mmCIF file of C-alpha atoms in Angstrom:
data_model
loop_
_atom_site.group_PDB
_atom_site.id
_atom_site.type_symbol
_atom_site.label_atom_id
_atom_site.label_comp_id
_atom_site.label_asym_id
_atom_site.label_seq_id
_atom_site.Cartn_x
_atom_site.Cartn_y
_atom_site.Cartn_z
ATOM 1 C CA UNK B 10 18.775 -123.759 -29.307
ATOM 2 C CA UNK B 11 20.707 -121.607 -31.639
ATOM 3 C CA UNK B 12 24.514 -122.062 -32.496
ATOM 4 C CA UNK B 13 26.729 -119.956 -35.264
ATOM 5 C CA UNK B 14 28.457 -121.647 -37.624
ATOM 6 C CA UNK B 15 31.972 -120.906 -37.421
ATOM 7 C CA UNK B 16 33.549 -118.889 -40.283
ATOM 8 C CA UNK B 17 30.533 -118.029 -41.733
ATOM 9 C CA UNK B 18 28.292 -115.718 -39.684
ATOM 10 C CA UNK B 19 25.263 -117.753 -40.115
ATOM 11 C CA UNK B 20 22.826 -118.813 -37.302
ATOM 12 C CA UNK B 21 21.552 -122.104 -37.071
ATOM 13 C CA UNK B 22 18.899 -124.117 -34.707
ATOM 14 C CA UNK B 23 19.547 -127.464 -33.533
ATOM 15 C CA UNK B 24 16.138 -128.487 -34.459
ATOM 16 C CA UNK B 25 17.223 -127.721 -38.216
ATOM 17 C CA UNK B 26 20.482 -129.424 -38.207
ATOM 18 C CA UNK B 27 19.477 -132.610 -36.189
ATOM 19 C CA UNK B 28 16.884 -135.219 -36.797
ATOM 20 C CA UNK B 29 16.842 -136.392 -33.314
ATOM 21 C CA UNK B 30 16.813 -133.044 -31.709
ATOM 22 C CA UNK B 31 19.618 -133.563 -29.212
ATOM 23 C CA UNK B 32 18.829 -136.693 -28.208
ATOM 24 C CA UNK B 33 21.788 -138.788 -28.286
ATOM 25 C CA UNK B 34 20.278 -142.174 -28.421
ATOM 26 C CA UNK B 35 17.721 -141.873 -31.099
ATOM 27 C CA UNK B 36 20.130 -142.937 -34.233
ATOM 28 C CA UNK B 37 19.211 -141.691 -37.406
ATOM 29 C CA UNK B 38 15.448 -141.347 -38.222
ATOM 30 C CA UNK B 39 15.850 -142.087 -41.933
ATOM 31 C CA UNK B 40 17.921 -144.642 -41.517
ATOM 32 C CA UNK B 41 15.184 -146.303 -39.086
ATOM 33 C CA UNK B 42 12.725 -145.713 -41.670
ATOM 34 C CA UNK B 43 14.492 -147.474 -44.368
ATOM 35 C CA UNK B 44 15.051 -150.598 -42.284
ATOM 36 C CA UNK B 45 11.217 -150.496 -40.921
ATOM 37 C CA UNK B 46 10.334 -150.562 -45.016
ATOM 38 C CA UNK B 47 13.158 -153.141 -45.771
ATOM 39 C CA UNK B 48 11.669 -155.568 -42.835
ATOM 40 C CA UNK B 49 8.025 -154.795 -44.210
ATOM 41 C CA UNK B 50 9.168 -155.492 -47.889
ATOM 42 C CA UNK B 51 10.803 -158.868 -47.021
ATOM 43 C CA UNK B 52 8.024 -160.052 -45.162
ATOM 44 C CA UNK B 53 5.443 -158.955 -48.073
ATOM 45 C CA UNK B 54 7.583 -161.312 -50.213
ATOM 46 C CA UNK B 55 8.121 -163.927 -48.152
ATOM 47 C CA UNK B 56 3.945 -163.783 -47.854
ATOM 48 C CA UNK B 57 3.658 -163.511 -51.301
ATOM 49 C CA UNK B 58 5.861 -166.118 -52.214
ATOM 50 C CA UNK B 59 4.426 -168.522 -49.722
ATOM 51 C CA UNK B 60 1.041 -167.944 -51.553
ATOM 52 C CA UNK B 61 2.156 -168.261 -54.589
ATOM 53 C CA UNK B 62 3.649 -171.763 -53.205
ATOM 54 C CA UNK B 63 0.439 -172.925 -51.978
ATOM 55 C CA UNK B 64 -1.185 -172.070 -55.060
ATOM 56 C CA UNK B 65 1.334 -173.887 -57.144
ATOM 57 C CA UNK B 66 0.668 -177.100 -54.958
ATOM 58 C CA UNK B 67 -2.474 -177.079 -55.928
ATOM 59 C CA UNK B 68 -1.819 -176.820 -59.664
ATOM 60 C CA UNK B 69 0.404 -180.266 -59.201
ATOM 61 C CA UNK B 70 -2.428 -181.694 -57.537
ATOM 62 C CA UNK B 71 -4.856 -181.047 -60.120
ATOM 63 C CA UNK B 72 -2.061 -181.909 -62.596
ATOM 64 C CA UNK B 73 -1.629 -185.169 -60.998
ATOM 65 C CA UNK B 74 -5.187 -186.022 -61.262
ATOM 66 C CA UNK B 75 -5.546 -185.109 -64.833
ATOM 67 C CA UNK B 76 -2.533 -187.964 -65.425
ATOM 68 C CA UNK B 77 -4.354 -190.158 -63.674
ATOM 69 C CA UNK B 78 -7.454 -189.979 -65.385
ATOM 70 C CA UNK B 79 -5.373 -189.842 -68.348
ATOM 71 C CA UNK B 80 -3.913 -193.128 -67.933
ATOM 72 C CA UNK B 81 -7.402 -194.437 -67.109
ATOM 73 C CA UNK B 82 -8.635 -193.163 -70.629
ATOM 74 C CA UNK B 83 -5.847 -194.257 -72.281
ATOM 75 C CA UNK B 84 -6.210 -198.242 -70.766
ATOM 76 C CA UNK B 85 -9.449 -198.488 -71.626
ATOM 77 C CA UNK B 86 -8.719 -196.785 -75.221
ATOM 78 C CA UNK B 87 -10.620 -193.754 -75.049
ATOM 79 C CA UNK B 88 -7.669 -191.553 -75.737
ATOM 80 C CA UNK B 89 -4.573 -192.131 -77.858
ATOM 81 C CA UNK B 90 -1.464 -191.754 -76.263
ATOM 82 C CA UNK B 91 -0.684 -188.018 -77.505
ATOM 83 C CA UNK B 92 -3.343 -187.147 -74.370
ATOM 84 C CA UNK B 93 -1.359 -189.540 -71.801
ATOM 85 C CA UNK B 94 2.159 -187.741 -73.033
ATOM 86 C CA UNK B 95 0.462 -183.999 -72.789
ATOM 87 C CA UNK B 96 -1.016 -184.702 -69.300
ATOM 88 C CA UNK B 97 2.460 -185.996 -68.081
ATOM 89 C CA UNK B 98 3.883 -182.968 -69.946
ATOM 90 C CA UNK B 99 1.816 -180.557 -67.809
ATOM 91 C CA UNK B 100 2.331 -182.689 -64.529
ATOM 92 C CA UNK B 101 6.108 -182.486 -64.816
ATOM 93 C CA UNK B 102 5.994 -178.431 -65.832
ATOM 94 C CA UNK B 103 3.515 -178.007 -62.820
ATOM 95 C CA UNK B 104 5.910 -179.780 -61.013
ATOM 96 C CA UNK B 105 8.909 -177.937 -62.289
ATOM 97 C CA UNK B 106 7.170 -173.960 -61.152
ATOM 98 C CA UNK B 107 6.302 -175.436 -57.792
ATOM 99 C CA UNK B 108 10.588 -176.250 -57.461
ATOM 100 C CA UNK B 109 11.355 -172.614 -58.757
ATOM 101 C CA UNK B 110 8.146 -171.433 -56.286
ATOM 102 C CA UNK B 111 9.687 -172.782 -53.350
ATOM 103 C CA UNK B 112 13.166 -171.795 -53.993
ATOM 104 C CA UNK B 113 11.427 -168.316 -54.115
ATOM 105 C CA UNK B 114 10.159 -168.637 -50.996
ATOM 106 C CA UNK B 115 13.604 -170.107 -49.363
ATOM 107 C CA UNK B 116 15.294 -167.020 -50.702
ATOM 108 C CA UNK B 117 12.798 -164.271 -49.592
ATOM 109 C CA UNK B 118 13.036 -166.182 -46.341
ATOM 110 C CA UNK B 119 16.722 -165.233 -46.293
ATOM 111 C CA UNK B 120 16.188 -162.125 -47.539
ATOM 112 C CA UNK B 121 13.779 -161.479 -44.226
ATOM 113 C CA UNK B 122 16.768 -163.291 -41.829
ATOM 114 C CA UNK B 123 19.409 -160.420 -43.024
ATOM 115 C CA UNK B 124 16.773 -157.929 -43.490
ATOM 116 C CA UNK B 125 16.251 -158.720 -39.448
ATOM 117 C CA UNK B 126 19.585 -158.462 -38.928
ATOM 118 C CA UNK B 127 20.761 -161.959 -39.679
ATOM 119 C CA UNK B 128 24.046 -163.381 -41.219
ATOM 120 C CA UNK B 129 25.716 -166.129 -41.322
ATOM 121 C CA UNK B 130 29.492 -166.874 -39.024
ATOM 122 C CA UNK B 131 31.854 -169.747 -38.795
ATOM 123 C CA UNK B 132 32.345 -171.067 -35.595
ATOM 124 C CA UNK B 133 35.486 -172.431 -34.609
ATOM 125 C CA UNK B 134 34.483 -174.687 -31.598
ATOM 126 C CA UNK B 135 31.467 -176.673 -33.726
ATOM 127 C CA UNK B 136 33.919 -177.005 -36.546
ATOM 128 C CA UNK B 137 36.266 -178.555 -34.759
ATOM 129 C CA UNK B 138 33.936 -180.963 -33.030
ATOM 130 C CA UNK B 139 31.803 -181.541 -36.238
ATOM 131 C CA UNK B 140 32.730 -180.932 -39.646
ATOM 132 C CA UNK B 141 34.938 -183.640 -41.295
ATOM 133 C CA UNK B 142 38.362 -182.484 -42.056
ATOM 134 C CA UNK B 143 38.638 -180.189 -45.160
ATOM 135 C CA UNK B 144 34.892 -178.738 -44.432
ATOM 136 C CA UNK B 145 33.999 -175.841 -42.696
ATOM 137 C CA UNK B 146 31.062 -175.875 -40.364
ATOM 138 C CA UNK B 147 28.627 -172.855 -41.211
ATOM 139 C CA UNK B 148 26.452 -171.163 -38.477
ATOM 140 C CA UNK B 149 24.261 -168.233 -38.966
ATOM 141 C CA UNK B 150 26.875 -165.194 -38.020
ATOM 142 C CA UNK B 151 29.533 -166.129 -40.787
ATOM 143 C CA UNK B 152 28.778 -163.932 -43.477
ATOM 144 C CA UNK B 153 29.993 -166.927 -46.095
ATOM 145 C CA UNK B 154 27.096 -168.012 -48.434
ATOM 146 C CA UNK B 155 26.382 -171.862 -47.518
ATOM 147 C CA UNK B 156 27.193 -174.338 -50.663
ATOM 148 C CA UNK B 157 30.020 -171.780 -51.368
ATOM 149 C CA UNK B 158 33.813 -173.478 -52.203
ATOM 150 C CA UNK B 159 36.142 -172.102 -49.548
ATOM 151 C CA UNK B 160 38.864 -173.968 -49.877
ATOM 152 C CA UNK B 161 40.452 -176.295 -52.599
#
């Protein structure tokens, strides 16, 4: 369908001028797009960061096991106590990354919740019932970051 542009002489089709083609119900296409790859990039980290979790939970394991066998060693006096102190010195940095791993994880699982079209919303009714005076009661549409000071 062509249309002139007012004040200018020039000739324009609709196919040109919008994405949807008329169609008054499609929204924007790019916009779409960039949501679809904001939903797929969220869920590739919240993947990633789950494996990366997994992996990590292994490394304490193995950790834990070395300090073990450490101990043993160092009982029966086949290893000075330097040994015992390293292996608890990896054990607690294993431990340590698999913390930081996980809160990772948590936020790319948040990051997924608003990429979906999540948020956070205080309601007033549950408050009322629940919280204990001077706290608010956070549910998932109140857009306020929980562990955030609100008040005094």
């Amino acid at each position: 369908m062509a249309c002139a542009i007012p004040g200018t002489g020039a000739r324009t089709t609709r196919a040109a001028t919008d994405p949807c083609n008329g169609n008054p119900g499609c929204g924007s296409k790019p916009a779409s797009g960039q949501r679809a790859a904001a939903h797929a990039g969220a869920l590739a980290s919240v993947g990633r960061t789950a494996d990366q979790e997994t992996l990590q939970a292994q490394a304490v394991q193995q950790s834990r096991n070395a300090l073990r066998l450490a101990e043993i060693r160092y009982r029966e006096g086949a290893d000075d106590l330097l040994t015992l102190l390293d292996a608890q010195r990896t054990l607690f940095q294993a431990e340590d990354q698999l913390a930081q791993v996980r809160l990772s994880r948590l936020q790319a699982s948040v990051g997924l919740f608003k990429a979906l079209g999540g948020g956070w919303s205080l309601d007033a009714e549950l408050q009322s019932k629940t919280a204990p005076k001077g706290r608010l009661f956070l549910s998932a549409e109140s857009g306020v970051t929980p562990g955030a000071h609100l008040c005094c």
